[in-house]
Short mmCIF file of C-alpha atoms in Angstrom, two decimals:
data_model
loop_
_atom_site.label_atom_id
_atom_site.label_comp_id
_atom_site.label_asym_id
_atom_site.label_seq_id
_atom_site.Cartn_x
_atom_site.Cartn_y
_atom_site.Cartn_z
CA MET A 14 -17.98 -7.20 168.52
CA VAL A 15 -17.80 -3.72 169.68
CA ARG A 16 -16.64 -0.32 168.74
CA VAL A 17 -13.72 1.30 170.84
CA ALA A 18 -14.14 5.10 171.01
CA GLY A 19 -11.78 6.76 168.62
CA ARG A 20 -11.51 3.70 166.45
CA GLY A 21 -12.72 3.54 162.91
CA THR A 22 -13.31 -0.33 162.96
CA ALA A 23 -15.06 -2.42 165.20
CA VAL A 24 -12.70 -4.79 167.34
CA ASP A 25 -13.07 -7.80 169.48
CA LEU A 26 -13.26 -6.46 173.06
CA THR A 27 -11.97 -9.76 174.22
CA SER A 28 -8.80 -9.13 172.19
CA TRP A 29 -8.48 -5.50 173.08
CA LEU A 30 -8.50 -6.41 176.82
CA LEU A 31 -5.96 -9.10 176.54
CA ARG A 32 -3.52 -6.70 174.58
CA ARG A 33 -3.40 -4.62 177.61
CA THR A 34 -3.23 -7.50 180.24
CA PRO A 35 0.21 -7.37 182.02
CA VAL A 36 2.15 -10.64 181.97
CA ARG A 37 2.41 -12.03 185.33
CA PRO A 38 4.65 -15.19 185.48
CA LEU A 39 4.54 -17.80 188.44
CA ILE A 40 7.80 -19.72 188.41
CA ALA A 41 7.62 -23.47 189.24
CA ALA A 42 11.16 -24.49 189.94
CA MET A 43 12.35 -28.04 189.94
CA PRO A 44 15.07 -29.61 191.64
CA GLY A 45 18.11 -29.04 189.60
CA GLY A 46 16.49 -26.20 187.67
CA THR A 47 18.39 -23.30 189.54
CA ARG A 48 19.89 -22.07 186.39
CA ALA A 49 16.57 -22.18 184.39
CA ARG A 50 14.76 -20.29 187.32
CA ILE A 51 17.69 -17.66 187.02
CA ALA A 52 17.15 -17.15 183.46
CA VAL A 53 13.45 -16.86 183.77
CA GLU A 54 13.81 -14.22 186.49
CA GLN A 55 16.29 -12.43 184.23
CA PHE A 56 14.23 -12.38 181.36
CA ALA A 57 11.18 -11.16 183.29
CA ARG A 58 13.17 -8.17 184.81
CA GLN A 59 14.46 -7.04 181.56
CA ASN A 60 10.95 -7.29 179.88
CA GLY A 61 9.19 -5.60 183.09
CA TRP A 62 7.26 -8.46 184.01
CA ARG A 63 6.22 -8.64 187.60
CA LEU A 64 6.53 -12.16 189.18
CA ALA A 65 3.34 -13.54 190.58
CA LEU A 66 3.42 -14.93 194.37
CA ALA A 67 0.26 -17.19 193.90
CA PRO A 68 -1.53 -18.81 191.25
CA ALA A 69 -4.59 -16.36 191.71
CA GLU A 70 -2.52 -13.31 190.48
CA ALA A 71 -0.71 -15.28 187.73
CA ASN A 72 -1.32 -15.64 183.98
CA VAL A 73 1.75 -17.47 182.98
CA LEU A 74 2.97 -20.76 184.60
CA VAL A 75 6.95 -21.13 183.92
CA VAL A 76 8.30 -24.64 184.64
CA ALA A 77 11.89 -24.12 185.11
CA GLY A 78 13.89 -27.40 184.96
CA ALA A 79 13.50 -30.92 184.37
CA THR A 80 10.17 -32.53 185.56
CA THR A 81 9.83 -36.00 186.82
CA ALA A 82 6.80 -38.16 187.28
CA GLU A 83 6.94 -37.79 191.10
CA ILE A 84 6.58 -33.70 191.00
CA SER A 85 4.50 -33.38 187.88
CA PRO A 86 1.23 -33.74 189.68
CA TYR A 87 1.89 -30.84 191.96
CA VAL A 88 2.93 -28.80 189.04
CA ASP A 89 -0.33 -29.68 187.44
CA LEU A 90 -2.40 -28.60 190.66
CA VAL A 91 -0.73 -25.26 190.46
CA TRP A 92 -1.68 -25.04 186.79
CA SER A 93 -5.44 -25.79 187.45
CA SER A 94 -5.35 -23.09 190.08
CA ILE A 95 -4.40 -20.26 187.59
CA PRO A 96 -7.49 -18.62 186.14
CA ALA A 97 -7.72 -18.00 182.33
CA PRO A 98 -6.21 -16.38 180.38
CA ARG A 99 -3.29 -18.55 181.05
CA VAL A 100 -0.11 -19.85 179.43
CA ARG A 101 1.99 -22.67 180.47
CA VAL A 102 5.62 -23.02 179.21
CA HIS A 103 8.55 -25.03 180.13
CA VAL A 104 12.17 -23.70 180.27
CA THR A 105 14.66 -26.78 180.53
CA ASP A 106 17.92 -25.50 181.55
CA GLY A 107 18.26 -21.84 180.94
CA THR A 108 19.73 -21.68 177.49
CA ASP A 109 16.11 -21.83 175.89
CA ALA A 110 14.62 -19.26 178.34
CA GLU A 111 14.82 -16.35 175.70
CA ARG A 112 13.20 -18.64 172.99
CA VAL A 113 10.49 -20.09 174.95
CA LEU A 114 9.44 -16.94 176.84
CA SER A 115 9.57 -14.61 173.66
CA SER A 116 6.21 -16.24 172.53
CA VAL A 117 4.31 -16.03 175.87
CA THR A 118 2.64 -12.81 174.91
CA GLU A 119 1.43 -13.79 171.37
CA THR A 120 0.02 -17.00 173.02
CA LEU A 121 -1.49 -14.95 176.03
CA TYR A 122 -3.10 -12.25 173.55
CA ASP A 123 -4.47 -14.92 171.44
CA ALA A 124 -8.33 -14.40 171.92
CA GLU A 125 -9.34 -17.64 170.21
CA LEU A 126 -6.55 -19.75 172.06
CA GLN A 127 -7.67 -18.30 175.35
CA ARG A 128 -11.40 -18.94 174.89
CA GLY A 129 -10.64 -22.46 174.41
CA GLU A 130 -8.31 -22.35 177.40
CA ALA A 131 -11.20 -20.86 179.45
CA GLN A 132 -13.61 -23.52 178.51
CA GLN A 133 -11.30 -26.23 179.16
CA ALA A 134 -10.63 -24.64 182.77
CA LEU A 135 -14.41 -24.69 183.45
CA ARG A 136 -14.79 -28.25 182.36
CA THR A 137 -12.11 -29.20 184.94
CA GLU A 138 -13.79 -27.24 187.51
CA ALA A 139 -16.88 -29.13 186.60
CA LEU A 140 -15.69 -32.36 187.24
CA PRO A 141 -16.85 -34.49 190.24
CA GLN A 142 -14.89 -34.10 193.46
CA SER A 143 -13.75 -37.84 193.19
CA ARG A 144 -12.31 -37.48 189.83
CA GLN A 145 -10.52 -34.32 190.81
CA GLU A 146 -8.90 -36.16 193.69
CA GLN A 147 -7.63 -38.69 191.26
CA HIS A 148 -5.25 -36.07 189.40
CA SER A 149 -4.43 -34.38 192.58
CA PRO A 150 -1.28 -35.05 194.97
CA ALA A 151 -2.10 -36.53 198.23
CA HIS A 152 -0.20 -33.92 200.19
CA SER A 153 0.20 -30.50 198.98
CA CYS A 154 0.69 -27.13 200.41
CA GLY A 155 2.55 -24.85 198.20
CA ALA A 156 1.15 -26.51 194.94
CA ALA A 157 -2.33 -25.22 195.92
CA MET A 158 -1.84 -21.90 197.36
CA HIS A 159 -4.54 -19.89 198.44
CA ASP A 160 -5.47 -16.72 196.44
CA GLY A 161 -2.40 -14.71 197.50
CA HIS A 162 -4.24 -13.12 200.53
CA ALA A 163 -3.02 -13.20 203.99
CA SER A 164 -4.44 -16.07 206.12
CA GLU A 165 -4.35 -17.38 209.69
CA MET A 166 -1.58 -19.90 208.29
CA SER A 167 0.53 -17.15 206.77
CA CYS A 168 4.06 -18.33 206.28
CA GLY A 169 6.07 -15.16 205.80
CA GLY A 170 6.97 -12.31 207.71
CA THR A 171 6.25 -8.69 206.34
CA MET A 172 8.32 -5.40 206.78
CA ALA A 173 6.93 -1.97 206.52
CA ASP A 174 8.63 0.73 204.10
CA GLU A 175 11.70 1.63 205.59
CA HIS A 176 13.94 2.02 202.54
CA GLY A 177 11.16 3.18 200.00
CA GLY A 178 11.26 -0.50 198.65
CA HIS A 179 9.97 -2.71 201.36
CA GLU A 180 6.68 -4.40 200.60
CA GLY A 181 4.44 -6.67 202.55
CA HIS A 182 3.89 -9.91 200.99
CA GLY A 183 0.70 -11.10 201.97
CA GLY A 184 1.04 -13.97 199.31
CA HIS A 185 3.78 -16.03 201.09
CA GLN A 186 1.61 -18.65 202.72
CA GLY A 187 1.31 -22.22 202.98
CA GLY A 188 -2.06 -23.36 201.36
CA HIS A 189 -3.53 -26.57 202.67
CA HIS A 190 -5.56 -28.13 200.00
CA GLY A 191 -5.90 -31.73 199.26
CA HIS A 192 -4.24 -33.35 202.20
CA ASP A 193 -4.78 -36.90 202.60
CA MET A 194 -3.75 -37.84 206.13
CA GLY A 195 -5.57 -41.15 206.39
CA SER A 196 -8.34 -39.35 208.25
CA MET A 197 -11.79 -37.63 207.69
CA GLU A 198 -11.59 -34.50 205.80
CA LEU A 199 -13.51 -31.18 206.21
CA PRO A 200 -15.07 -29.37 202.96
CA GLY A 201 -12.25 -28.16 200.74
CA GLY A 202 -9.75 -31.20 201.54
CA LEU A 203 -8.68 -30.00 204.91
CA PRO A 204 -7.95 -32.82 207.11
CA MET A 205 -9.81 -33.05 210.50
CA ALA A 206 -7.52 -32.31 213.45
CA ASP A 207 -6.79 -35.06 215.86
CA ARG A 208 -5.63 -34.72 219.63
CA GLY A 209 -2.39 -34.76 221.21
CA VAL A 210 -0.68 -33.64 224.31
CA ASP A 211 1.32 -30.33 223.87
CA ARG A 212 4.73 -29.28 225.54
CA ASP A 213 2.82 -27.61 228.47
CA GLY A 214 0.92 -31.04 229.14
CA LEU A 215 -2.35 -29.88 227.62
CA THR A 216 -4.36 -31.86 225.12
CA LEU A 217 -4.92 -29.91 222.00
CA ASP A 218 -5.96 -30.31 218.52
CA ARG A 219 -3.10 -31.15 216.19
CA LEU A 220 -3.28 -30.26 212.47
CA HIS A 221 -1.00 -31.88 209.68
CA VAL A 222 0.01 -29.09 207.29
CA PRO A 223 2.72 -29.70 204.69
CA LEU A 224 4.43 -26.96 202.93
CA GLY A 225 5.80 -27.12 199.31
CA PRO A 226 7.08 -28.45 197.01
CA VAL A 227 6.03 -25.60 194.73
CA LEU A 228 6.17 -22.20 196.32
CA PRO A 229 7.71 -19.01 195.40
CA ASP A 230 11.18 -18.19 196.75
CA TRP A 231 11.25 -21.94 198.16
CA PRO A 232 13.83 -24.44 197.83
CA GLU A 233 12.96 -26.65 194.57
CA GLY A 234 11.02 -29.81 195.46
CA LEU A 235 11.32 -29.48 199.27
CA VAL A 236 8.29 -30.67 201.13
CA VAL A 237 8.21 -29.84 204.96
CA HIS A 238 5.47 -31.96 206.69
CA THR A 239 4.37 -30.22 209.96
CA VAL A 240 2.31 -31.14 212.80
CA LEU A 241 0.75 -28.03 214.42
CA GLN A 242 -0.71 -27.39 217.80
CA GLY A 243 -2.09 -24.06 217.95
CA ASP A 244 0.28 -21.93 215.83
CA VAL A 245 3.38 -24.02 217.11
CA ILE A 246 5.04 -26.65 214.91
CA GLN A 247 5.45 -29.60 217.36
CA GLN A 248 6.79 -32.01 214.89
CA ALA A 249 8.56 -31.73 211.35
CA HIS A 250 10.22 -33.78 208.84
CA VAL A 251 11.31 -33.06 205.48
CA GLU A 252 11.77 -34.91 202.04
CA VAL A 253 12.76 -33.74 198.49
CA ILE A 254 10.37 -34.64 195.61
CA GLY A 255 11.37 -34.88 192.18
CA ALA A 256 15.13 -35.08 193.08
CA THR A 257 17.27 -35.53 189.99
CA GLN A 258 20.94 -36.17 189.42
CA PRO A 259 23.16 -33.50 191.09
CA HIS A 260 23.73 -30.42 189.08
CA ASP A 261 26.49 -28.10 188.96
CA ARG A 262 26.13 -25.48 191.87
CA LEU A 263 26.30 -21.94 191.54
CA PRO A 264 29.69 -20.11 192.55
CA LEU A 265 29.56 -19.25 196.24
CA VAL A 266 29.01 -15.65 196.00
CA ALA A 267 25.99 -16.26 193.47
CA ARG A 268 24.52 -18.80 195.52
CA ARG A 269 24.78 -16.57 198.68
CA LEU A 270 23.17 -13.55 196.62
CA ASP A 271 20.45 -16.02 195.45
CA SER A 272 19.69 -17.33 198.99
CA SER A 273 19.66 -13.67 200.38
CA ALA A 274 17.21 -12.70 197.60
CA ARG A 275 14.68 -15.23 198.76
CA LEU A 276 15.03 -14.60 202.55
CA LEU A 277 14.75 -10.87 201.84
CA SER A 278 11.81 -11.30 199.63
CA ILE A 279 9.89 -13.48 202.26
CA ALA A 280 10.85 -10.79 204.90
CA GLY A 281 9.21 -8.26 202.70
CA TRP A 282 12.03 -5.99 201.45
CA ALA A 283 11.48 -6.45 197.86
CA ASP A 284 13.71 -3.63 196.77
CA ALA A 285 16.82 -5.16 198.40
CA ALA A 286 16.04 -8.71 197.18
CA ALA A 287 15.77 -7.38 193.58
CA ARG A 288 19.11 -5.71 193.94
CA ALA A 289 20.53 -9.02 195.10
CA ARG A 290 19.24 -10.73 192.03
CA VAL A 291 20.79 -8.08 189.89
CA LEU A 292 24.33 -8.47 191.61
CA ARG A 293 23.68 -12.41 191.39
CA ASP A 294 23.45 -12.19 187.50
CA GLU A 295 26.30 -9.85 187.34
CA ALA A 296 28.29 -12.28 189.44
CA LEU A 297 27.39 -15.30 187.25
CA GLY A 298 28.59 -13.11 184.15
CA GLY A 299 31.93 -11.79 185.91
CA ARG A 300 30.68 -8.43 185.99
CA ALA A 301 29.94 -7.93 189.75
CA GLY A 302 32.03 -5.18 191.28
CA ALA A 303 33.42 -5.43 194.91
CA ASP A 304 32.24 -1.89 195.63
CA ASP A 305 28.72 -2.83 194.45
CA LEU A 306 28.62 -6.06 196.59
CA GLU A 307 30.08 -4.21 199.58
CA ARG A 308 27.59 -1.43 199.33
CA TRP A 309 24.58 -3.75 199.11
CA ALA A 310 25.80 -6.00 201.98
CA ARG A 311 26.40 -2.83 204.13
CA ARG A 312 22.87 -1.56 203.48
CA VAL A 313 21.22 -4.81 204.38
CA HIS A 314 23.42 -5.52 207.51
CA ARG A 315 22.63 -2.19 208.82
CA SER A 316 18.91 -2.24 208.32
CA ARG A 317 17.42 -1.71 211.67
CA LEU A 318 13.89 -2.70 210.40
CA LEU A 319 15.03 -6.03 209.28
CA ARG A 320 17.17 -6.82 212.54
CA TRP A 321 13.72 -6.15 214.27
CA SER A 322 11.50 -8.16 212.05
CA LEU A 323 13.88 -11.22 212.33
CA ARG A 324 14.80 -11.09 215.92
CA GLY A 325 13.77 -14.05 217.97
CA ILE A 326 13.46 -16.21 214.66
CA GLY A 327 16.00 -18.90 215.47
CA ASP A 328 19.35 -18.05 213.79
CA VAL A 329 17.80 -16.36 210.76
CA LEU A 330 19.50 -12.96 211.18
CA PRO A 331 23.12 -14.48 212.02
CA ARG A 332 22.89 -16.94 209.08
CA LEU A 333 22.04 -14.01 206.93
CA HIS A 334 24.92 -11.92 208.12
CA GLN A 335 27.09 -14.86 207.41
CA TRP A 336 25.81 -14.71 203.95
CA LEU A 337 26.72 -11.19 203.43
CA ASP A 338 30.02 -11.86 204.83
CA ASP A 339 30.61 -14.56 202.33
CA VAL A 340 29.53 -12.16 199.48
CA VAL A 341 31.82 -9.44 200.54
CA SER A 342 34.98 -11.73 201.10
CA GLY A 343 34.64 -13.21 197.55
CA HIS A 344 36.10 -16.47 198.70
CA GLU A 345 35.00 -19.80 197.18
CA THR A 346 34.77 -21.50 200.40
CA ALA A 347 31.91 -20.78 203.01
CA GLY A 348 32.95 -19.28 206.23
CA LYS A 349 30.69 -21.86 208.04
CA ALA A 350 29.57 -25.37 207.11
CA GLU A 351 26.23 -25.67 205.07
CA PRO A 352 23.27 -26.56 207.33
CA THR A 353 21.86 -29.93 206.88
CA THR A 354 18.19 -30.97 206.47
CA ASP A 355 18.31 -32.60 210.03
CA GLU A 356 19.22 -28.91 211.40
CA LEU A 357 16.29 -27.59 209.51
CA VAL A 358 14.03 -30.01 211.16
CA GLU A 359 15.50 -28.91 214.63
CA LEU A 360 15.03 -25.39 213.85
CA LEU A 361 11.40 -25.78 212.74
CA THR A 362 10.30 -27.90 215.69
CA GLY A 363 8.92 -25.55 218.42
CA ALA A 364 8.82 -22.48 216.11
CA GLU A 365 5.62 -20.55 215.31
CA PHE A 366 4.12 -21.67 212.06
CA ALA A 367 4.25 -18.20 210.75
CA ALA A 368 8.00 -18.13 210.84
CA ALA A 369 8.37 -21.42 208.91
CA ARG A 370 9.13 -19.70 205.64
CA LEU A 371 11.62 -17.42 207.04
CA ILE A 372 13.56 -20.46 208.78
CA VAL A 373 13.55 -22.55 205.61
CA ALA A 374 15.02 -19.52 203.47
CA SER A 375 17.57 -18.95 205.98
CA VAL A 376 18.86 -22.48 205.65
CA ASP A 377 18.09 -22.84 201.85
CA PRO A 378 19.16 -26.54 201.48
CA ASP A 379 20.35 -28.22 198.48
CA THR A 380 17.68 -30.15 196.96
CA THR A 381 19.59 -31.68 194.00
CA THR A 382 20.17 -34.84 196.04
CA ARG A 383 17.46 -37.30 197.28
CA GLU A 384 18.35 -36.63 200.96
CA VAL A 385 15.34 -37.25 203.26
CA ALA A 386 15.51 -36.45 207.01
CA HIS A 387 12.76 -37.38 209.40
CA HIS A 388 12.09 -36.12 212.90
CA ALA A 389 9.95 -38.72 215.07
#
């Protein structure tokens, strides 16, 4: 117990610090949990909570949507990466978001409970490596994201501040922990590289790096398995982990705004992404005005910095512009056919690894089905 200046009674320093800790939720969205995720994002915005981009900067894990035995180990791995003090909650369908999230601060600021949580986290870290591996998924990238710092394997682009709301996101990267590729591993779980002939006929190291299934601004349950030579994706195939029965999809305008928000967030334009989410929520509530939608779409379409940062990355920019056209038109039928996961594989193959997050975000495949695409 310590005495805080200006106070007449002694207070627990831990309790005092906890009450001044900002809430930083990390959303683990499950396949079919889109509406639950949106409800969490809306609650966080209304309460001034800044969403975390990596486990190391989070103190609340919000599981959004129904979990399955297939995807639960990945969620557990994310949870084990979040340092204490921490809270884990589950929002099932969005209707329970306010009830569940309203109790977060009380739990987070409970000193006795958090002391116990910290001791449990220490016991987990002290487990022998072999026992920890028994509880870890065999191939996990997003589930074990590194500490939110930029790395050589950074998966997202960044933009400088052009509009007063651009932010660089060093936390959009694909971690590579706990991979089991049937070969020897380096310290920390990294698989040792094998050798293969690249597109120029040179024999280079090949590294197997999966992305997903739990990453911020990432299609729910999607795993992209890549084979890298240098910084180029030589091979790729995708699968959906934890897929459940198909859920009702968002109306087209709301869906396009949601996809645009993800892409803009990964590109580093946080202000435009936040505005897209506000308009998405208004569209779902029937309150979005045509003028507001057109003004936002025009702003994004005219951004020179966005155009510059996305140029040369496949068809990312044209697909974003098509989404903007769909938003402005207000039609319930897309202007162009939705890309398939087979097309996603084609787009990723031959691309630089640093562009993978942007390419995936520009396709934003529907993961509510158990569709699996492979690229030999």
